[in-house]
Coordinates of C-alpha atoms in Angstrom, one line a residue:
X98 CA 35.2 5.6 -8.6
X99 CA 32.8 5.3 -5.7
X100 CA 29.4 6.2 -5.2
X101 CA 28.6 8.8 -2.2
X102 CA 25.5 8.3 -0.6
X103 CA 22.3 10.6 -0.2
X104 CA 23.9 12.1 2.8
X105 CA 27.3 12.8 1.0
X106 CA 25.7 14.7 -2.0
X107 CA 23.6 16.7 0.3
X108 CA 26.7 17.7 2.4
X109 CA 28.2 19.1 -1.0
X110 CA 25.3 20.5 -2.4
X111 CA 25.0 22.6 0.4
X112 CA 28.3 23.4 1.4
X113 CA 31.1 21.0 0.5
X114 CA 30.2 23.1 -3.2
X115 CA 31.0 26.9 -1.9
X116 CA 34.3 25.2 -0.2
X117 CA 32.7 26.5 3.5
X118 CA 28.9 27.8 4.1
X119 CA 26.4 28.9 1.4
X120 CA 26.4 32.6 0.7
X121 CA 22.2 32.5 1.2
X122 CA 20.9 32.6 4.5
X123 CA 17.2 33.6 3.8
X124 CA 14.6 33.6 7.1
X125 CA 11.7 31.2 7.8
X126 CA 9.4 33.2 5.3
X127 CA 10.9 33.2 1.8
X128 CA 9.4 36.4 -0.4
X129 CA 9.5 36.1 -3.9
X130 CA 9.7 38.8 -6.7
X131 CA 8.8 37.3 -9.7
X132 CA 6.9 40.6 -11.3
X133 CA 8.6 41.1 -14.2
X134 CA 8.8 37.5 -15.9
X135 CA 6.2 36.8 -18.9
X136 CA 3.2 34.8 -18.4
X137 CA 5.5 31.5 -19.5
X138 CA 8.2 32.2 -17.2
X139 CA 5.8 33.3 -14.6
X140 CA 3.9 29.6 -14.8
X141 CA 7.1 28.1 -15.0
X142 CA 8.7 29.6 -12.0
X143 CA 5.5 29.4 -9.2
X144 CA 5.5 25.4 -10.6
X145 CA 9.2 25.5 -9.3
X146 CA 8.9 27.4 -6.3
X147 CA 5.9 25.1 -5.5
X148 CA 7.9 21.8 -5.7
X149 CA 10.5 23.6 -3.1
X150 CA 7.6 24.7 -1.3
X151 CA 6.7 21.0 -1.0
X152 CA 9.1 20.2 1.4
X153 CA 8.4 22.9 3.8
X154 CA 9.7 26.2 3.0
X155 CA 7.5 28.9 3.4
X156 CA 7.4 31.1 0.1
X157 CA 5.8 34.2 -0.5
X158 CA 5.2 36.7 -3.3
X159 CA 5.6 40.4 -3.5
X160 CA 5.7 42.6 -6.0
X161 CA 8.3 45.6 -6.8
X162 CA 10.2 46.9 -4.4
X163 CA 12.8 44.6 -1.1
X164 CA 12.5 40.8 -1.9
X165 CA 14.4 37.7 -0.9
X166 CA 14.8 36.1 -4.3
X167 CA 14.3 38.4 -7.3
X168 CA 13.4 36.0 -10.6
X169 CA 13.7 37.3 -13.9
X170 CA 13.9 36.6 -17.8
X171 CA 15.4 40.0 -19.3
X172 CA 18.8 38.6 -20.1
X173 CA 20.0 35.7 -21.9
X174 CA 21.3 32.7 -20.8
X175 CA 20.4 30.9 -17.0
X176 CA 22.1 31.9 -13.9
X177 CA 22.1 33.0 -10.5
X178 CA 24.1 36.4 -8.9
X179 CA 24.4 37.2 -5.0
X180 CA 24.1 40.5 -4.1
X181 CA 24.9 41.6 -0.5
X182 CA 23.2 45.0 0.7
X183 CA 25.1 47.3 2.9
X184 CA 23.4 50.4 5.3
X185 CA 25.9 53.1 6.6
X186 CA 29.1 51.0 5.2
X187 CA 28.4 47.9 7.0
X188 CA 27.9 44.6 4.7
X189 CA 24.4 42.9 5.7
X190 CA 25.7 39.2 6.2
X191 CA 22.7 37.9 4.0
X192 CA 23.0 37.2 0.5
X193 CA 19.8 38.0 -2.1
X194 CA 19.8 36.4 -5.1
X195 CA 18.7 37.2 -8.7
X196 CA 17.8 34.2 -10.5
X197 CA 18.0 34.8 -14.5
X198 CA 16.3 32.7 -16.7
X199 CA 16.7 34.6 -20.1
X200 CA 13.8 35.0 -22.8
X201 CA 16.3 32.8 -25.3
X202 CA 15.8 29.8 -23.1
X203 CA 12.2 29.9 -23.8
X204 CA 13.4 30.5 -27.7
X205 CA 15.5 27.5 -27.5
X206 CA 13.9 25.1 -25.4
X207 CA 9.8 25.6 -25.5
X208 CA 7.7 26.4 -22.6
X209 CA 6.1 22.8 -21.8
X210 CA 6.0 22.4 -18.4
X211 CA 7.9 19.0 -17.4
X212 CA 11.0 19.9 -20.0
X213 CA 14.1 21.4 -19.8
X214 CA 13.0 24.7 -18.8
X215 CA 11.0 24.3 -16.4
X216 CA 14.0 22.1 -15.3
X217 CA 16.4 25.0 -15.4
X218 CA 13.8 27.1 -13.3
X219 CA 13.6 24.3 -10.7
X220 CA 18.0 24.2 -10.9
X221 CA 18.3 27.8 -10.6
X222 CA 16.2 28.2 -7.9
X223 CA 17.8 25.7 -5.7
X224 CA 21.2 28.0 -6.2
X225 CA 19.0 31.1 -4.7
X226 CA 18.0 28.7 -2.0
X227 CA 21.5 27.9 -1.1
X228 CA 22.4 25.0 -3.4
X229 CA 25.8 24.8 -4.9
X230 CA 26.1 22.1 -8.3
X231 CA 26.7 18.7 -7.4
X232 CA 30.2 18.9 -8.5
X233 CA 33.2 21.1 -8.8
X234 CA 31.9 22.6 -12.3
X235 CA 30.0 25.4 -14.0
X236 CA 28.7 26.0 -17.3
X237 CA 29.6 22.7 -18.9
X238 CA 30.4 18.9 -17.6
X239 CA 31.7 15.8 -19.2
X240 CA 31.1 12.6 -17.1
X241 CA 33.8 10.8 -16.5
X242 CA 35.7 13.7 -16.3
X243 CA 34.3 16.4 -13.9
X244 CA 32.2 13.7 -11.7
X245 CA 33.7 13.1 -7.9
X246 CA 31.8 10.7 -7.6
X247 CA 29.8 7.5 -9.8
X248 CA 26.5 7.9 -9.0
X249 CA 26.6 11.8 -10.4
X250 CA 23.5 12.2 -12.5
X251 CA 19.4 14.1 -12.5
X252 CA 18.7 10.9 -10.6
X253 CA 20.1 12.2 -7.8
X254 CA 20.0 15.4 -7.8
X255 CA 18.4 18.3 -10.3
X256 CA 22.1 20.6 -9.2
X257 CA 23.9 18.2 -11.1
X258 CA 24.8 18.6 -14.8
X259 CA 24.2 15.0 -16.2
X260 CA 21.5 13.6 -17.3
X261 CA 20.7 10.1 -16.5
X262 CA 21.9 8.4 -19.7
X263 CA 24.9 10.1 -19.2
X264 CA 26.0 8.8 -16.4
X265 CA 26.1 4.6 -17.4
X266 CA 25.7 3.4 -13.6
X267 CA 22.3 4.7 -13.2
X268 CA 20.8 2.4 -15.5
X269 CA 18.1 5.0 -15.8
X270 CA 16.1 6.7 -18.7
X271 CA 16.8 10.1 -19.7
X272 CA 14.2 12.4 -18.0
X273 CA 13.5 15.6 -17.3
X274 CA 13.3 16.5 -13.1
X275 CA 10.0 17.7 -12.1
X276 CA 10.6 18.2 -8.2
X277 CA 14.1 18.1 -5.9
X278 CA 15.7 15.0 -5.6
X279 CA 16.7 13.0 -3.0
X280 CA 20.1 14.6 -2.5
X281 CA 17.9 18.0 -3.4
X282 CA 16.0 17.6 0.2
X283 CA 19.1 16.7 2.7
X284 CA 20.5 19.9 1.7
X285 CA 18.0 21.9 1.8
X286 CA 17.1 20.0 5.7
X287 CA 20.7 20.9 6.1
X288 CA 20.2 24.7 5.9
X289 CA 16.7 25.2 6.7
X290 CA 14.2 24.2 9.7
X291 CA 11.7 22.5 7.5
X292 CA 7.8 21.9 8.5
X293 CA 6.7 19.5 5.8
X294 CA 3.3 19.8 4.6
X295 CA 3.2 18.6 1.4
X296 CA 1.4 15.0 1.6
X297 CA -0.3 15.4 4.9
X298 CA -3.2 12.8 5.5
X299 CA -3.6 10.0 3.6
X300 CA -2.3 10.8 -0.1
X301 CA -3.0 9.6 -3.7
X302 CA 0.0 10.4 -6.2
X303 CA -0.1 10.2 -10.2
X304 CA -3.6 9.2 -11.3
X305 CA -6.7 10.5 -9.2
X306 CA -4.6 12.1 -7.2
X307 CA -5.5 14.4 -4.0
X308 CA -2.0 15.7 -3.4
X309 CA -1.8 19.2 -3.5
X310 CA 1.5 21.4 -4.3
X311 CA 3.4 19.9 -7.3
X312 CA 2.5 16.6 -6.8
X313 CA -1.2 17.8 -7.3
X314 CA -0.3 19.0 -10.7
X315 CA 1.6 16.4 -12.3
X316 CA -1.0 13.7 -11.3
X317 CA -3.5 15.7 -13.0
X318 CA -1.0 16.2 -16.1
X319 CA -0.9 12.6 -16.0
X320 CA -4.6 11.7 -15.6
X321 CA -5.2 14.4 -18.5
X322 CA -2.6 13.3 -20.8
X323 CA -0.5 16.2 -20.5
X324 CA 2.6 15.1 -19.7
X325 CA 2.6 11.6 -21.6
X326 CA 5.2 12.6 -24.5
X327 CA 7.5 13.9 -21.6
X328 CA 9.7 11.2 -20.0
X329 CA 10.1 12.9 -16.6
X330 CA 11.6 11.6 -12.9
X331 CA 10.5 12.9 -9.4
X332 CA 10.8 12.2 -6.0
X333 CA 8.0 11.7 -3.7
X334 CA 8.5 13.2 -0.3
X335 CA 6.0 12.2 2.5
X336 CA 6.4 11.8 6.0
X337 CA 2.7 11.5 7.3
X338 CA -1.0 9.8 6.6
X339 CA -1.7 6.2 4.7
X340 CA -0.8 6.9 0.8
X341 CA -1.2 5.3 -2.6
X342 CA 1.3 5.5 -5.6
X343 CA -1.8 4.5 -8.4
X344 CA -1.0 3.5 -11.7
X345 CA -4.3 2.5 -13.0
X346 CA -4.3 3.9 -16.3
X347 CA -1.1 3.0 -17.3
X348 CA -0.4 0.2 -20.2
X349 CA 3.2 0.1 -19.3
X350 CA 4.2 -2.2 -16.7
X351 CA 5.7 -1.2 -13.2
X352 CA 8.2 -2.2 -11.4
X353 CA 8.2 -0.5 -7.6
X354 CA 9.8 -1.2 -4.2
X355 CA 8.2 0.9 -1.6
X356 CA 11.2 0.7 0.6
X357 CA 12.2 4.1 1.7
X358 CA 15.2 5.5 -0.5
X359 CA 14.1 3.2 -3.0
X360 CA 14.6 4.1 -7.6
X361 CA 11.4 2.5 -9.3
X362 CA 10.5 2.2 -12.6
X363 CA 7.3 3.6 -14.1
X364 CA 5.5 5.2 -17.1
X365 CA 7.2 3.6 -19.5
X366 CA 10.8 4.6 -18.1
X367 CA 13.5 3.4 -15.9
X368 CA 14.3 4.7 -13.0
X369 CA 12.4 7.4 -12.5
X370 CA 9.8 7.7 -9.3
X371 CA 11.7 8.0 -6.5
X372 CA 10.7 7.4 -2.8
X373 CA 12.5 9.8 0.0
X374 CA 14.6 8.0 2.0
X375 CA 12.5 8.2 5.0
X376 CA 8.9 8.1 3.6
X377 CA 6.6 5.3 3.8
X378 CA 3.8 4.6 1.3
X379 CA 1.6 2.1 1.9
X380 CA -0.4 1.0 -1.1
X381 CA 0.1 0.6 -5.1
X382 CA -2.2 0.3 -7.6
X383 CA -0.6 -1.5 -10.8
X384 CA -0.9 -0.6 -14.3
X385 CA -2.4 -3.1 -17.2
X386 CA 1.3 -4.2 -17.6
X387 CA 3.4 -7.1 -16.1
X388 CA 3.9 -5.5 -13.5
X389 CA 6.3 -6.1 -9.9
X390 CA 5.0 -4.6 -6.6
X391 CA 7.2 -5.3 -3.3
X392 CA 5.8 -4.1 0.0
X393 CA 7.5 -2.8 3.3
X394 CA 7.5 -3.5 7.0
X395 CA 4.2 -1.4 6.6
X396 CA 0.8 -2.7 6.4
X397 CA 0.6 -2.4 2.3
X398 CA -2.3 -3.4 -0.2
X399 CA -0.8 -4.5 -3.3
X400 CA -3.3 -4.2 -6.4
X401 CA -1.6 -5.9 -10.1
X402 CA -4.8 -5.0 -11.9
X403 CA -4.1 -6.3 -15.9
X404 CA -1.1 -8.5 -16.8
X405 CA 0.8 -11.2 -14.6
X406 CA 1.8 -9.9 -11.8
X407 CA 4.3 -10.5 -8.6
X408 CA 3.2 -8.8 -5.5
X409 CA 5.0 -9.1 -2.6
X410 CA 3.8 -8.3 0.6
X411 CA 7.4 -8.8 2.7
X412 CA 6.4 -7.4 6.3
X413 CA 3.1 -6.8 7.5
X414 CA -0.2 -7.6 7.3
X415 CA -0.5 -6.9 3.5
X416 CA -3.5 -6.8 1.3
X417 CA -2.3 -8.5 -2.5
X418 CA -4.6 -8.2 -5.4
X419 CA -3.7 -9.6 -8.5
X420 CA -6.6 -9.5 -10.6
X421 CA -6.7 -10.5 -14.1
X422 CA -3.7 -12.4 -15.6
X423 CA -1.5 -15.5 -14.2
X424 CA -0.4 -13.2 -11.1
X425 CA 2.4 -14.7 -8.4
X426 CA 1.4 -13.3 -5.0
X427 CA 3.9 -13.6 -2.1
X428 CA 2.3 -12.5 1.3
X429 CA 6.2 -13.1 3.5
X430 CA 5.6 -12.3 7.1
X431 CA 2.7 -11.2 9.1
X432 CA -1.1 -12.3 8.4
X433 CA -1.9 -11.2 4.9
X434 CA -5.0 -11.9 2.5
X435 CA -4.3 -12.7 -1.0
X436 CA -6.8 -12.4 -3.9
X437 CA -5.7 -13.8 -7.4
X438 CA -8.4 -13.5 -9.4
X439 CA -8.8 -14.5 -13.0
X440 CA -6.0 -16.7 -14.1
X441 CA -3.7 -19.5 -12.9
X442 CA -2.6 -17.7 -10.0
X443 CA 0.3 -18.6 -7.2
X444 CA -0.6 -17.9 -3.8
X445 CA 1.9 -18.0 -1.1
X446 CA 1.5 -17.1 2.4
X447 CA 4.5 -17.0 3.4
X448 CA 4.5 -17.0 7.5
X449 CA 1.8 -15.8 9.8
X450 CA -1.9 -17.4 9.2
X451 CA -2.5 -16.0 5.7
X452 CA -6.0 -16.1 3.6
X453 CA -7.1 -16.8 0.4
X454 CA -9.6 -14.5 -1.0
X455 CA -12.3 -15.7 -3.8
X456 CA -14.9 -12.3 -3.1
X457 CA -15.0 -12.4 -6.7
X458 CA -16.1 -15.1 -8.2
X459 CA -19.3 -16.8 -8.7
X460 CA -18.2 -20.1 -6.5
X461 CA -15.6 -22.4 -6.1
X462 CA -14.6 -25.2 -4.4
X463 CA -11.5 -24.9 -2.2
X464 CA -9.4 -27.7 -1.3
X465 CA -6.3 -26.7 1.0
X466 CA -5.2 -30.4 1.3
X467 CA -5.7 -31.3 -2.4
X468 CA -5.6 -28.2 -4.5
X469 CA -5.9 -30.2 -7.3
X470 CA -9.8 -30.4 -6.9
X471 CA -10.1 -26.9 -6.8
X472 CA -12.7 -26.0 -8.9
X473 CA -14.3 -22.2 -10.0
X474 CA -11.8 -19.4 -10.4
X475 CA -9.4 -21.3 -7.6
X476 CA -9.3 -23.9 -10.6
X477 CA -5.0 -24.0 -11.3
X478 CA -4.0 -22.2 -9.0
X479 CA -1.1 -23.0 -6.5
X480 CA -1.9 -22.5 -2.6
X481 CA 1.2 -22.5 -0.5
X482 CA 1.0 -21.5 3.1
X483 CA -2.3 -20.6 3.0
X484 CA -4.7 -21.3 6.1
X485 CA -7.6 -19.6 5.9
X486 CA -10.4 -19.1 2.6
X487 CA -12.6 -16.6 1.7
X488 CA -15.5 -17.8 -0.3
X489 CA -18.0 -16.3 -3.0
X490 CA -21.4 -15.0 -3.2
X491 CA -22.0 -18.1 -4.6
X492 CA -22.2 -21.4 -3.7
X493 CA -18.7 -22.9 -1.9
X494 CA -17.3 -25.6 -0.8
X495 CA -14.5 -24.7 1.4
X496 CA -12.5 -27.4 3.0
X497 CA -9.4 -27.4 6.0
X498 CA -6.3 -29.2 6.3
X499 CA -4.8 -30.4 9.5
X500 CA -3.9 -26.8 10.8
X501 CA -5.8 -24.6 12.4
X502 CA -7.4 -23.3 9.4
X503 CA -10.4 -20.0 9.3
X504 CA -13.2 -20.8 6.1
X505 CA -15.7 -18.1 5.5
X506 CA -18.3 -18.8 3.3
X507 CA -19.9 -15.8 2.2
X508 CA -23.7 -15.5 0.5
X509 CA -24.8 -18.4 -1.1
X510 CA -25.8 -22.1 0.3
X511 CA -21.9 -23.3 1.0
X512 CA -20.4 -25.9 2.3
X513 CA -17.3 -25.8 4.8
X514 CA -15.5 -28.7 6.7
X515 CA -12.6 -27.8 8.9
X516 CA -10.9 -31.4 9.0
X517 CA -8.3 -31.6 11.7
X518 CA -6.6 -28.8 13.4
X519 CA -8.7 -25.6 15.5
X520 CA -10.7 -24.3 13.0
X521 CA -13.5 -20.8 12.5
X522 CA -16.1 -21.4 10.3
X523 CA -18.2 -18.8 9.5
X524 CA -21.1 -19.9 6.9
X525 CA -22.5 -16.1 5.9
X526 CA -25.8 -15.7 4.2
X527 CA -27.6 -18.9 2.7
X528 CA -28.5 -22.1 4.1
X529 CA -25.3 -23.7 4.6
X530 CA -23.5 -26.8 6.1
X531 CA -20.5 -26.5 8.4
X532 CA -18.4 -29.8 10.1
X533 CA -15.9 -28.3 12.4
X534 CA -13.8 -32.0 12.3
X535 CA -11.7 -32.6 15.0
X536 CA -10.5 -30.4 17.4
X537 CA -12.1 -27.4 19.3
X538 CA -13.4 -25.6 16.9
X539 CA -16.1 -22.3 16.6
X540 CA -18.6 -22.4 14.0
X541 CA -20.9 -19.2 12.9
X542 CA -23.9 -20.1 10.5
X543 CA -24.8 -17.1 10.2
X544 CA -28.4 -15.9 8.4
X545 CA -30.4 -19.0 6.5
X546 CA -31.3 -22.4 7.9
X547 CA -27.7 -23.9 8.5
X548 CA -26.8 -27.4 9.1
X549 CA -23.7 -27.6 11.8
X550 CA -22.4 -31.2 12.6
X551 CA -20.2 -31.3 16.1
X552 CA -17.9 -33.9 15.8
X553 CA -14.9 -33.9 18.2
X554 CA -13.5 -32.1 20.2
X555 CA -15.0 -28.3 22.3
X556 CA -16.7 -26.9 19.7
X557 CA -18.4 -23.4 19.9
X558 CA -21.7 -23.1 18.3
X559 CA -24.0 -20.0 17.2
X560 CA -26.3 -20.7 14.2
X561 CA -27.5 -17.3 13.4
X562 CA -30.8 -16.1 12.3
X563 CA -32.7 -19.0 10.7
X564 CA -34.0 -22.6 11.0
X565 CA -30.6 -24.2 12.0
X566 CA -30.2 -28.1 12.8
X567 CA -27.0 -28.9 15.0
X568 CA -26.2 -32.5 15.0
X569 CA -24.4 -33.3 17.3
X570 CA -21.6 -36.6 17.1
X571 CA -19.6 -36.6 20.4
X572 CA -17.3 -33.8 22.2
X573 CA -17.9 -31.1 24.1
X574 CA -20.6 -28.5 22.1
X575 CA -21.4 -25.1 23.6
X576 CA -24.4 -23.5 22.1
X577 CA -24.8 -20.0 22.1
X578 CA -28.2 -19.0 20.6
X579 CA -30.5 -21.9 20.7
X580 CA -33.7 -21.0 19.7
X581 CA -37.2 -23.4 20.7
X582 CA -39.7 -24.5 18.4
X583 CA -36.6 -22.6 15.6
X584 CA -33.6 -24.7 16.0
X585 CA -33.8 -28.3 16.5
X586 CA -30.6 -30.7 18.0
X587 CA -29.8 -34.1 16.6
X588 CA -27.9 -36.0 18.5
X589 CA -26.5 -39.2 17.1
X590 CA -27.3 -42.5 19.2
X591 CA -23.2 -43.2 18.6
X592 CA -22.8 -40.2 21.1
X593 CA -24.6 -42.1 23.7
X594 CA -24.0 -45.7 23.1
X595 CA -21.9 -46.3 25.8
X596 CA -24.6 -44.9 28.5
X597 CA -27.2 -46.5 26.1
X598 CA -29.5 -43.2 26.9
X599 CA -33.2 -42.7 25.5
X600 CA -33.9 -38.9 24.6
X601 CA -36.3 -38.7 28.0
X602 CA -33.5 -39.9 30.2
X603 CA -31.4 -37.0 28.5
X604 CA -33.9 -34.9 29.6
X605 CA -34.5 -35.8 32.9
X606 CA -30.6 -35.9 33.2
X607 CA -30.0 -32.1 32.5
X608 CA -29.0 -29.3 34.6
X609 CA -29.2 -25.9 35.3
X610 CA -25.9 -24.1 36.0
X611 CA -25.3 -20.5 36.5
X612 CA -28.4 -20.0 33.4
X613 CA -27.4 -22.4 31.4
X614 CA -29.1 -26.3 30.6
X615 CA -26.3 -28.9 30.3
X616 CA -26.8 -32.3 28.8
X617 CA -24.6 -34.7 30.3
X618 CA -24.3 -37.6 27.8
X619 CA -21.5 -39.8 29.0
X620 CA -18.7 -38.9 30.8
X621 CA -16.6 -37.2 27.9
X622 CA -19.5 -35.8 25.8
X623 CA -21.4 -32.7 26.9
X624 CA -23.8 -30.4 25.3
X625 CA -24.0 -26.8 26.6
X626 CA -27.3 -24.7 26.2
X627 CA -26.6 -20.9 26.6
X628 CA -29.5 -19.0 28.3
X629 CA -31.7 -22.1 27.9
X630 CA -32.7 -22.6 31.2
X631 CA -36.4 -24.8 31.0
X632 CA -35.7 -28.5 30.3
X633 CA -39.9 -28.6 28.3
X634 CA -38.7 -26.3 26.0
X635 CA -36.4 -29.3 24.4
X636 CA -39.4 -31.9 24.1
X637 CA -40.3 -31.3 20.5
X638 CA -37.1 -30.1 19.5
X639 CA -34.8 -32.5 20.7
X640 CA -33.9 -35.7 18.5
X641 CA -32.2 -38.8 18.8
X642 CA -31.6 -40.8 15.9

């Protein structure tokens, strides 16, 4: 038997079902006559009516008297009845529903919200909205049997009548179904102009969450405790903003994709947090778990917290955090940062010029060509396709390869050679030493009394606030902020050997172009003074060793 896709199901649920159109056709504004249910039912049904809500119908409440939907718990058993009103012997072509949810369901079944009645609530409510079941049956459903189709089951939608452990191809936990489900939302956009505003801005689901509508409460039921005895399965629905699935105080791993139409695994289940097939969330916090976290063509920030972890980043430029544990990070395409934290981590890059990010720690030494002397908290672990370091507050030693590699140091007195290839090096806070190597390179000192050594190369020089010495080996060197009787230059006698210059005829060799002093050593090897434009102001901070 084959599986029908998202599209498929909706088509039925919404008319392939009723063999032609749905007998409801309600208007843009939705009321509601809930007035006689007790307070359970009542709590029950607005949870219900808010997770429909959530995808942008318009609901509203009255009370006695003309509604759209009439909700009630006076008989027994669960069902839905159409009544269509007539004036003067015409038939009104509208349908308005009475939705049933009898008193001996409560008896039977409790009145926890997340279980099966609040289930049925959610299931008979889609019927006065227009939904048929998701197959040709009613009352009672054997899989295998009644199924037209293999991927019949809660997992797809809340109109079918098989749970997820039912239905063997799912693969899924049984769960209970908190909001519509995938197949749930293309019908319901098949019969109804929707304005989603559920999720607008930038949205936090499950723990700490800011999400209003249903979402809103079953975060809170989570961060509370009160749903962690239920197993229950959702689908998040959010077309706007920069949003975060967090799992931060879960023990049970994870396992998410946040591809769009994607089943992921979570609180302890299988299966069960879905993501609509056209919303994108960007970011995941992990649980304290072993958990797996894969990204999207979106610009995602991957956090493992606890356990060992695999992030991966895929497309974008992705933020991965592994945090504690022996964490494999995989960055893909685009230019992504990757922080491992504690534990023998794996970093890879992937393409694009990715970074390796130590913020953390208390100062390590960084090798890209010979991880193996990698000392600190980079100590063990594995750096592939990784160009560019991030240093600590402490003291670092951060060292290039032969590619064009970007080494920040951070706080702290560190240390930072680019070797070959063209290289940023930005020292931070601290008195720090920077070698740019060969090729043309820019080096920032930063704040502190830095040490910069030009070697090769056009090299691009600010030191920063401080006492900075620039010694200077050959190449081209531009010099932003020069500061007299501050900064002093060194300039090696190797540099001038051919010309076999004293530091006076240095002096008396420089010129002033368009503001700038320029110190023409020999033909291939010039030093550039920004904004320096008096040749006295060098006498006593000029050296030549």
């Amino acid at each position: 038997m084959s599986k029908y896709t998202v599209d498929q199901v909706g088509n039925y649920l919404s008319s392939g079902f009723w063999a032609g159109r749905t007998p409801v056709n309600l208007g843009s504004t939705i009321t509601v006559d809930l007035s006689s249910l007790t307070a359970a039912n009542d709590f029950l049904a607005r949870a219900a009516i808010s997770a429909w809500a959530d995808l942008g119908l318009n609901f509203s409440f009255a009370t006695g008297g003309h509604a759209d939907i009439k909700l009630q718990d006076d008989f027994s058993g669960a069902y839905t009845d159409w009544t269509r009103p007539r004036d003067n012997g015409w038939w009104f072509s509208t349908y308005y529903p009475t939705v049933n949810v009898g008193r001996d369901f409560t008896q039977a079944y409790g009145s926890k919200y997340g279980e099966y009645l609040s289930q049925t609530w959610l299931h008979e409510i889609g019927h006065a909205l227009g939904l048929g079941h998701a197959g040709n049956y009613n009352n009672r459903a054997t899989y295998g049997i009644d199924n037209h189709y293999a991927n019949d089951s809660w997992q797809m939608s809340v109109m079918s009548y098989f749970a997820q452990d039912d239905n063997y191809t799912t693969g899924a936990s049984f769960a209970y179904v908190l909001t519509p489900m995938p197949a749930d939302i293309a019908a319901i956009e098949n019969l109804y102009d929707l304005q989603p505003t559920a999720g607008a801005g930038d949205t936090t689901y499950f723990w700490d969450t800011n999400a209003g509508g249903a979402h809103g409460r079953i975060g809170r039921m989570i961060s509370n405790g009160t749903l962690a005895d239920t197993p229950f399965t959702l689908t998040i629905m959010d077309r706007s903003g920069i949003d975060r699935l967090n799992f931060r105080g879960e023990t049970a791993a994870v396992n998410i994709d946040l591809t769009p139409g994607s089943i992921n695994s979570a609180f302890g289940l299988r299966g069960n947090v879905l993501i609509e097939r056209r919303t994108v969330i960007e970011n995941v916090d992990g649980s304290a778990g072993n958990d797996v976290i894969k990204g999207q063509d979106a610009d995602n920030q991957l956090i493992g917290r606890g356990g060992n972890d695999r992030l991966e980043g895929r497309a974008g430029q992705d933020d991965l955090v592994g945090n504690a544990g022996d964490d494999m990070l995989i960055g893909g395409t685009g230019d992504d940062r990757l922080t491992g934290g504690g534990g023998r981590d794996v970093l890879d890059g992937g393409a694009g010029s990715d970074t390796a990010v130590y913020i953390g720690a208390t100062g390590v030494l960084v090798d890209l060509a010979r991880p193996e002397r990698n000392t600190g908290d980079a100590a063990g672990d594995r750096l592939i396709s990784i160009e560019n370091v991030i240093g600590t507050a402490g003291e670092d030693t951060l060292r290039g390869t032969a590619y064009d590699n970007r080494l920040v140091g951070g706080a702290g007195n560190d240390q930072l050679d680019g070797d070959w290839g063209v290289d940023i090096l930005e020292g931070g806070a601290g008195n720090d030493v920077l070698r740019g190597g060969a090729g043309s390179d820019r080096l920032f000192g930063g704040d502190g009394a830095d040490r910069i050594v030009v070697d090769f190369g056009q090299d691009r020089v600010r030191g920063g606030d401080g006492a900075d010495v620039f010694l200077f080996h050959g190449g081209q060197m531009t010099l932003v902020d020069f500061t007299d009787n501050v900064d002093d230059l060194v300039i090696y006698r190797a540099a001038v050997a051919d010309a076999d210059l004293t530091k006076a005829e240095i002096l008396d060799n420089a010129k002033i172009v368009g503001g700038d002093m320029l110190l023409y050593l020999t033909p291939s090897r010039l030093i550039r003074l920004e904004g320096v434009t008096d040749v006295s102001t060098l006498a006593d901070d000029l050296f030549l060793i």
